[in-house]
Rosetta silent file (secondary structure, phi, psi, omega in degrees, C-alpha in Angstrom):
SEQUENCE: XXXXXXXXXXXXXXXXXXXXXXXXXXXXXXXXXXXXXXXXXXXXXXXXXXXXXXXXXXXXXXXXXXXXXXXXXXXXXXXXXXXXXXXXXXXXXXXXXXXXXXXXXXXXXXXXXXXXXXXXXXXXXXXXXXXXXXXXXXXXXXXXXXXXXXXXXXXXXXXXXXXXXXXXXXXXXXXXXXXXXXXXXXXXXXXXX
SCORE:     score description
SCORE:     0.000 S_00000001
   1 L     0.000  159.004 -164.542  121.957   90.582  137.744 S_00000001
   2 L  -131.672 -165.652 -175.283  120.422   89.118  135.193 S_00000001
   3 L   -95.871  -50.296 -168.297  118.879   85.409  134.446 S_00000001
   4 L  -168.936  149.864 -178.708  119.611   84.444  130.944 S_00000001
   5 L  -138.332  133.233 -178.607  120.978   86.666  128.037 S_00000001
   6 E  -135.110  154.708 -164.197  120.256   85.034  124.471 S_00000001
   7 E  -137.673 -176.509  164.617  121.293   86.244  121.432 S_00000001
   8 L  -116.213  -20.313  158.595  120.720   85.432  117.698 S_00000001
   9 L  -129.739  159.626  170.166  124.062   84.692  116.197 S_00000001
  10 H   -60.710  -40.840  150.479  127.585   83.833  117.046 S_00000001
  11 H   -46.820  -74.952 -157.743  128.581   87.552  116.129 S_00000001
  12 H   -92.653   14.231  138.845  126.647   89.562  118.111 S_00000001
  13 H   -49.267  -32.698 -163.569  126.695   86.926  120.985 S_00000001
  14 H   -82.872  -15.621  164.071  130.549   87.431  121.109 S_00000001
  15 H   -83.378  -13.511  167.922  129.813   91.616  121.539 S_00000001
  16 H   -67.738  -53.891  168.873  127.272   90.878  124.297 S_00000001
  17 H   -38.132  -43.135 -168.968  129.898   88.619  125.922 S_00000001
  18 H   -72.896  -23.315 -178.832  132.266   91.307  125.241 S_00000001
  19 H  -105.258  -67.016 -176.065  129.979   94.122  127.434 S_00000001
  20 H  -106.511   28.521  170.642  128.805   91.590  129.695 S_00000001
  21 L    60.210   38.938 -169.017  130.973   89.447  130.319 S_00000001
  22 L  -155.878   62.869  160.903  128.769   86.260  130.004 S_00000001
  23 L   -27.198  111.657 -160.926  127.857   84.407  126.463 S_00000001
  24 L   -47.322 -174.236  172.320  124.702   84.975  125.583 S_00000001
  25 E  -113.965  129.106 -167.134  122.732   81.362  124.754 S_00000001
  26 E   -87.766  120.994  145.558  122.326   81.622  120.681 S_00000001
  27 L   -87.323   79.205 -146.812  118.709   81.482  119.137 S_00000001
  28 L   -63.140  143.341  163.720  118.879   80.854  115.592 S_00000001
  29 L  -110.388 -153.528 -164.763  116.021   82.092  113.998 S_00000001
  30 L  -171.061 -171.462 -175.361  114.083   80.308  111.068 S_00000001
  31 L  -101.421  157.438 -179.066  110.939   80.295  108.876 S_00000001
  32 L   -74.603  179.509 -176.743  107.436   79.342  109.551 S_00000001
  33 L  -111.826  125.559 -174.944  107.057   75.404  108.451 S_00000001
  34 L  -159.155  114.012 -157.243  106.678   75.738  104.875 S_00000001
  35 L  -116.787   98.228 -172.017  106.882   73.415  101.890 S_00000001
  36 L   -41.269  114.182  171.235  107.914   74.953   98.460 S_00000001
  37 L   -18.278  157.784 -174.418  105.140   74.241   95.532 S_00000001
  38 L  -159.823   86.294   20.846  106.902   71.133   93.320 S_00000001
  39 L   -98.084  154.706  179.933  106.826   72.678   90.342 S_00000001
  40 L   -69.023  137.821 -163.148  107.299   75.872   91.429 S_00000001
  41 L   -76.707  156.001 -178.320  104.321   78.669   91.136 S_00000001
  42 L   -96.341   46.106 -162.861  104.818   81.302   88.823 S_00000001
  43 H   -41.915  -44.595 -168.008  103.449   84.079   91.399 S_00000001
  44 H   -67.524  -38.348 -162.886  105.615   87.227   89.935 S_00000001
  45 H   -78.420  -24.549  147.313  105.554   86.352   86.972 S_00000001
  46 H   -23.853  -69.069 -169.067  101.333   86.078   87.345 S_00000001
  47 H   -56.400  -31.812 -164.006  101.521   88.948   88.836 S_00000001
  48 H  -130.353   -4.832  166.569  103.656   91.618   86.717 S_00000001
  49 L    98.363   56.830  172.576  102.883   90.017   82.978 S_00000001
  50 L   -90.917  130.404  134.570  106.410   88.541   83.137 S_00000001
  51 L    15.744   95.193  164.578  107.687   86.446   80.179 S_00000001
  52 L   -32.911  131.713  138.752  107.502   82.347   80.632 S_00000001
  53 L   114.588  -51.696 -161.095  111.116   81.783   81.576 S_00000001
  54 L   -69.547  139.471  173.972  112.400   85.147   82.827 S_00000001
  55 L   -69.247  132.833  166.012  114.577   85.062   86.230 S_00000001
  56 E  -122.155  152.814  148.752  113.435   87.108   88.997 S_00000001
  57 E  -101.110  133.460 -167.441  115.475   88.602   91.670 S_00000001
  58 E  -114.392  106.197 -176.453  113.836   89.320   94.768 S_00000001
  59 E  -111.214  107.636 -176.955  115.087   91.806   97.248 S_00000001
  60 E   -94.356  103.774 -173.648  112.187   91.517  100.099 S_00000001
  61 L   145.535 -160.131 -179.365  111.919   93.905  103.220 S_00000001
  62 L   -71.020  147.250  158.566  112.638   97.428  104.244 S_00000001
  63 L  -107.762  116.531 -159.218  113.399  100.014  102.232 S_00000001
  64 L   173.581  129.479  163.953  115.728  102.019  103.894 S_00000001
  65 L   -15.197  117.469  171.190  119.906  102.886  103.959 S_00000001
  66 L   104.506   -0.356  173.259  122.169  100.541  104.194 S_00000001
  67 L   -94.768   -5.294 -166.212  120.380   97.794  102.433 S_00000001
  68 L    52.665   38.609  173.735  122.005   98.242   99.129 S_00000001
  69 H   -49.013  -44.553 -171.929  118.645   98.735   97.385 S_00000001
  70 H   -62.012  -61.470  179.109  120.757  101.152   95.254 S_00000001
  71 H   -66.749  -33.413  173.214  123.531   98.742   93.980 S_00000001
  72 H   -60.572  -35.307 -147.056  121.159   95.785   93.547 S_00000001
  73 H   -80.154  -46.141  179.340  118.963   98.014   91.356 S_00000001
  74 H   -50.440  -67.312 -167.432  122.601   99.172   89.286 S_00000001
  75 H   -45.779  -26.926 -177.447  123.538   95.243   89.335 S_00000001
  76 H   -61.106  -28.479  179.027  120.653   94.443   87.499 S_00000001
  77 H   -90.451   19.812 -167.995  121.523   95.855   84.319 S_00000001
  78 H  -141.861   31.078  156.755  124.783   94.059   84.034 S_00000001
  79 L  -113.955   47.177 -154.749  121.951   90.319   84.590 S_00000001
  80 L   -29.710  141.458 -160.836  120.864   89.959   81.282 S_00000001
  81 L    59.992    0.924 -175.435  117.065   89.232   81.006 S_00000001
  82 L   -91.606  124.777  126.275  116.933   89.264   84.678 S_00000001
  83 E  -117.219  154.098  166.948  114.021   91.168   86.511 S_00000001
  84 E   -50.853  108.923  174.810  114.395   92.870   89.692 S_00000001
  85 E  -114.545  130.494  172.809  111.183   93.072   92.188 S_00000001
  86 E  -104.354  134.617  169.987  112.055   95.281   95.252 S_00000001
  87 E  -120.314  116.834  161.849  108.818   94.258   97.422 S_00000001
  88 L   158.419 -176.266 -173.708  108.376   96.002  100.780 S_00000001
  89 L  -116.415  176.044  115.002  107.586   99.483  102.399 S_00000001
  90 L   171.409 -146.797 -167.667  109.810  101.851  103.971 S_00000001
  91 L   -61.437  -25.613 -152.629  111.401  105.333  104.419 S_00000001
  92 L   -96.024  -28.008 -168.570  113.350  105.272  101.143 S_00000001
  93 H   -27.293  -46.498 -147.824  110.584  103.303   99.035 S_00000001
  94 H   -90.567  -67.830 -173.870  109.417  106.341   96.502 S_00000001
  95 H   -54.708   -2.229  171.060  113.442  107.312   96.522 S_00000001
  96 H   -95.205  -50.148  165.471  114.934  104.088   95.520 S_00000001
  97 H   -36.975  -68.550 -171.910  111.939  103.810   92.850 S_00000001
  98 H   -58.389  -11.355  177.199  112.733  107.097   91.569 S_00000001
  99 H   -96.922  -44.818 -151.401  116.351  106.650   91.049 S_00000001
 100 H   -63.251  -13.118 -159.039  116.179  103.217   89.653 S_00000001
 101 L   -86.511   26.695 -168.000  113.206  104.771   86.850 S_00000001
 102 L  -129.391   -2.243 -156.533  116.336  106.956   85.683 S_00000001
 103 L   -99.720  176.300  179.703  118.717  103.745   85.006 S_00000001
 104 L   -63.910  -27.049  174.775  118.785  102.181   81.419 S_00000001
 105 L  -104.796   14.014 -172.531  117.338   99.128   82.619 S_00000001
 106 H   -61.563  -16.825  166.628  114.673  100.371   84.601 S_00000001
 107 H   -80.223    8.373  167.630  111.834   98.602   82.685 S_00000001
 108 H  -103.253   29.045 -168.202  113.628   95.817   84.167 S_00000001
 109 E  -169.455  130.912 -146.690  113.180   96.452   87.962 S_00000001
 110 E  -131.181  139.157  153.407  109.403   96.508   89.637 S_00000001
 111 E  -131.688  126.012 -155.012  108.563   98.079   92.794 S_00000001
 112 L  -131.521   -0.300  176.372  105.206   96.463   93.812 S_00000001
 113 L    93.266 -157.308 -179.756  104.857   97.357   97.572 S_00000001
 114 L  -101.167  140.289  165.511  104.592   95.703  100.501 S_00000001
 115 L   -76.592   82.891  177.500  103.963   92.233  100.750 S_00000001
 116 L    -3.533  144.460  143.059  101.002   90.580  103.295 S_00000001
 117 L   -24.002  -82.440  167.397  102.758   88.104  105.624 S_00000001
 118 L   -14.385  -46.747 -171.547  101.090   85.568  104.380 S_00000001
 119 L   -86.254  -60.755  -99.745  102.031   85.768  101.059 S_00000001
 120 H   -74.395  -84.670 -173.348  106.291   86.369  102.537 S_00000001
 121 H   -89.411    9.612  157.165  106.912   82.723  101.364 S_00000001
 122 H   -95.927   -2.335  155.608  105.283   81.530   98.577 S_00000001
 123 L   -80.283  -53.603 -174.367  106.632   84.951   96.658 S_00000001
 124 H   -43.598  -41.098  177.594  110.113   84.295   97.877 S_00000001
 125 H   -77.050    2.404 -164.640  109.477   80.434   95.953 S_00000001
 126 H  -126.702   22.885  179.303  108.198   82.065   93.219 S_00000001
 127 L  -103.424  142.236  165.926  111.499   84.012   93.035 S_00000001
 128 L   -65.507  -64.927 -171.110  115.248   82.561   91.003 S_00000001
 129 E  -142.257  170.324 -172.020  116.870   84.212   93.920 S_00000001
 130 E  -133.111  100.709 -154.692  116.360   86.235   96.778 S_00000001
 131 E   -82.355  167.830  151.187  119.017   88.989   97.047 S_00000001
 132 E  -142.029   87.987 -177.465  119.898   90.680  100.458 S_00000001
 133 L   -88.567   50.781  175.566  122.999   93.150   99.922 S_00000001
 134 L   -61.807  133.987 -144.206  123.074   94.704  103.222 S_00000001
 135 L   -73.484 -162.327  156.315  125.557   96.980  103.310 S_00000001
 136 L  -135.984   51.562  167.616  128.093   97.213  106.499 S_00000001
 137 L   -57.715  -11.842  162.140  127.635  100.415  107.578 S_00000001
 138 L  -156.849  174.130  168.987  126.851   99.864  111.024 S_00000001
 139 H   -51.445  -53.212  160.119  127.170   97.314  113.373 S_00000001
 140 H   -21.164  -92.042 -162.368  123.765   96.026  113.261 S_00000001
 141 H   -34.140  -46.574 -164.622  124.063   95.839  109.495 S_00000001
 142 H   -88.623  -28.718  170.400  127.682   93.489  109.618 S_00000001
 143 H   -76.831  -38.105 -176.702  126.124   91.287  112.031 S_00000001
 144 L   -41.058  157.047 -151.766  123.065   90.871  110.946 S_00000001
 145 L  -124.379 -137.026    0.391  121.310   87.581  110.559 S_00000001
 146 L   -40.822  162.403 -158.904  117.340   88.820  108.538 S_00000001
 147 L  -110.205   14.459 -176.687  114.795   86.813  108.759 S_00000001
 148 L   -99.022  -20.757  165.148  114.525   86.787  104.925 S_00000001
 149 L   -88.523    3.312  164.949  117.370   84.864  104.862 S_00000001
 150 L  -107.821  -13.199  166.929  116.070   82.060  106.467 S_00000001
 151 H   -58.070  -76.968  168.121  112.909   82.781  104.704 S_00000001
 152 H   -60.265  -17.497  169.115  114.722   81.828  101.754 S_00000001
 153 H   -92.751  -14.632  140.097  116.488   79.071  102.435 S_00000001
 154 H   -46.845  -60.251  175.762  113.078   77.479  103.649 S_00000001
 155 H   -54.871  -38.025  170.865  111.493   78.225  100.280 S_00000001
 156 L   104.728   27.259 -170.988  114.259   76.222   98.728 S_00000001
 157 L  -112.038  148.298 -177.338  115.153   79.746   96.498 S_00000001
 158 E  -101.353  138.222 -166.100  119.122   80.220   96.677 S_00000001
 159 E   -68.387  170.648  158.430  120.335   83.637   98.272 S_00000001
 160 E  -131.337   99.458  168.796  122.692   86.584   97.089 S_00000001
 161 E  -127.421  160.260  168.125  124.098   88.074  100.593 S_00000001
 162 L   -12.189  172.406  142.609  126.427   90.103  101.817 S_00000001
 163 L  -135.845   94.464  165.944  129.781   88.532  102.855 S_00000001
 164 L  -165.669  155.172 -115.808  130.145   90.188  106.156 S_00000001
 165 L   -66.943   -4.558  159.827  130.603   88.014  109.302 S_00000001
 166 L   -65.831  -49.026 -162.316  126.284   87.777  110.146 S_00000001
 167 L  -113.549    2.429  174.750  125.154   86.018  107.047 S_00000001
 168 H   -78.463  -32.808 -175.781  128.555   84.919  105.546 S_00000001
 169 H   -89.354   -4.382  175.118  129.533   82.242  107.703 S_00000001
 170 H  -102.405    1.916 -166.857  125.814   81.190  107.630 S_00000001
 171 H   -89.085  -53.350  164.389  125.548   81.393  103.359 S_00000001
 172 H   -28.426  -78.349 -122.457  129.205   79.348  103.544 S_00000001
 173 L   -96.129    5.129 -178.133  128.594   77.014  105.891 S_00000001
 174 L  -108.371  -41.094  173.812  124.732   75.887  104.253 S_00000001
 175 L    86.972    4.982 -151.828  125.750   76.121  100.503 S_00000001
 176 L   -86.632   18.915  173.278  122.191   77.929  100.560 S_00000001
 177 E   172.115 -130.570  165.709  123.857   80.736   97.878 S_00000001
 178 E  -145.277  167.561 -123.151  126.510   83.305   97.152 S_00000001
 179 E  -161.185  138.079 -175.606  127.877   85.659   98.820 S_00000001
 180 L  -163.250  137.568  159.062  129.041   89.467   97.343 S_00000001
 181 L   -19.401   54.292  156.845  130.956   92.658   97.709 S_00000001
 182 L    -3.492  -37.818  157.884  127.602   94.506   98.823 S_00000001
 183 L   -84.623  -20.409  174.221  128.847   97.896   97.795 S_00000001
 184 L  -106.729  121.702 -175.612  129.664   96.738   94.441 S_00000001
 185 H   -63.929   -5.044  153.429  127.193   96.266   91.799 S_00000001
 186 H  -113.104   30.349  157.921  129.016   94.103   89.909 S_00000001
 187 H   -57.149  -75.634  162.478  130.102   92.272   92.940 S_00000001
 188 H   -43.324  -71.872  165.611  126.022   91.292   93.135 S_00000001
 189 H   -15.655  -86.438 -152.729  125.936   91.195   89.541 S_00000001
 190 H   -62.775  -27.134 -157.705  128.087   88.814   89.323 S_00000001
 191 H   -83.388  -23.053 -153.416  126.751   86.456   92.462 S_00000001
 192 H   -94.474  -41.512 -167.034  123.053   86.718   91.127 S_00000001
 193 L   -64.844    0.000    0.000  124.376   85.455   87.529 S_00000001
């Protein structure tokens, strides 16, 4: 028996309910208290010699299958003047570099590592948008809620996510961005533009 079952969204509450016959109590989660620079810092563009002016897209987090690191990286070339920063560590990091240094637009998409904590939301503010095309390739993945996406809507930067039933009904129902065909790069393409 148990005491309390809590969940983080209304998706995967209703498959705990569904195995255990109880609805979980839903814990949204959120951002740190954090109040986006007014005018906004130029961190990236500090950082990588960017242009005055040019839009970054921000994909922030693991690197690893299933995140649509691949298709963001594709999408990019069809965002004119847009660059890409994939920021983060993870299994895939060197292989997601190495394919993207093969695409036509690859001097337009920076992999820069992992980001301190610390730093997690004043880069994200210093971002146009902050994509997360997770694909929905597993359960996890179609439910999922990231904490980057509350990350971003903290910062005040407007998202590009999935539309599959974790962060679509929370990108909808907030206005905090757009919402895209995850497998297709110019699904994202188009959502980022």
């Amino acid at each position: 028996s148990m005491d309390a079952l809590v969940s983080v969204s209304t998706p995967y509450a209703e498959v705990l309910a569904a195995s255990w016959g109880r609805m979980p109590t839903i814990v949204w989660n959120g951002p740190p208290d954090f109040t986006p620079p007014d005018p906004p810092e130029h961190r990236w563009h500090d950082r990588l010699g960017l242009a005055p002016g040019t839009p970054v897209v921000l994909f922030l987090g693991l690197t690893m299958p299933g995140r649509g690191i691949a298709e963001l990286c594709r999408a990019i070339g069809e965002v004119p003047g847009a660059v890409l920063v994939v920021a983060g560590f993870g299994t895939d990091y060197a292989r997601y570099r190495d394919e993207a240094a093969t695409l036509p637009h690859a001097d337009r998409i920076v992999f820069p590592g992992g980001v301190p904590p610390h730093e997690i939301l004043p880069l994200i503010a210093s971002a146009d948008v902050s994509a997360m095309p997770v694909q929905g390739d597993t359960l996890n993945h179609r439910l999922n809620t990231p904490t980057k996406l509350f990350d971003a809507m903290g910062a005040g930067v407007p998202v590009v996510a999935s539309d599959l039933p974790g962060m679509g009904p929370i990108v909808r129902e907030t206005g905090c961005g757009e919402l895209c065909d995850p497998d297709d790069p110019s699904s994202i393409a188009a959502a980022i533009r």
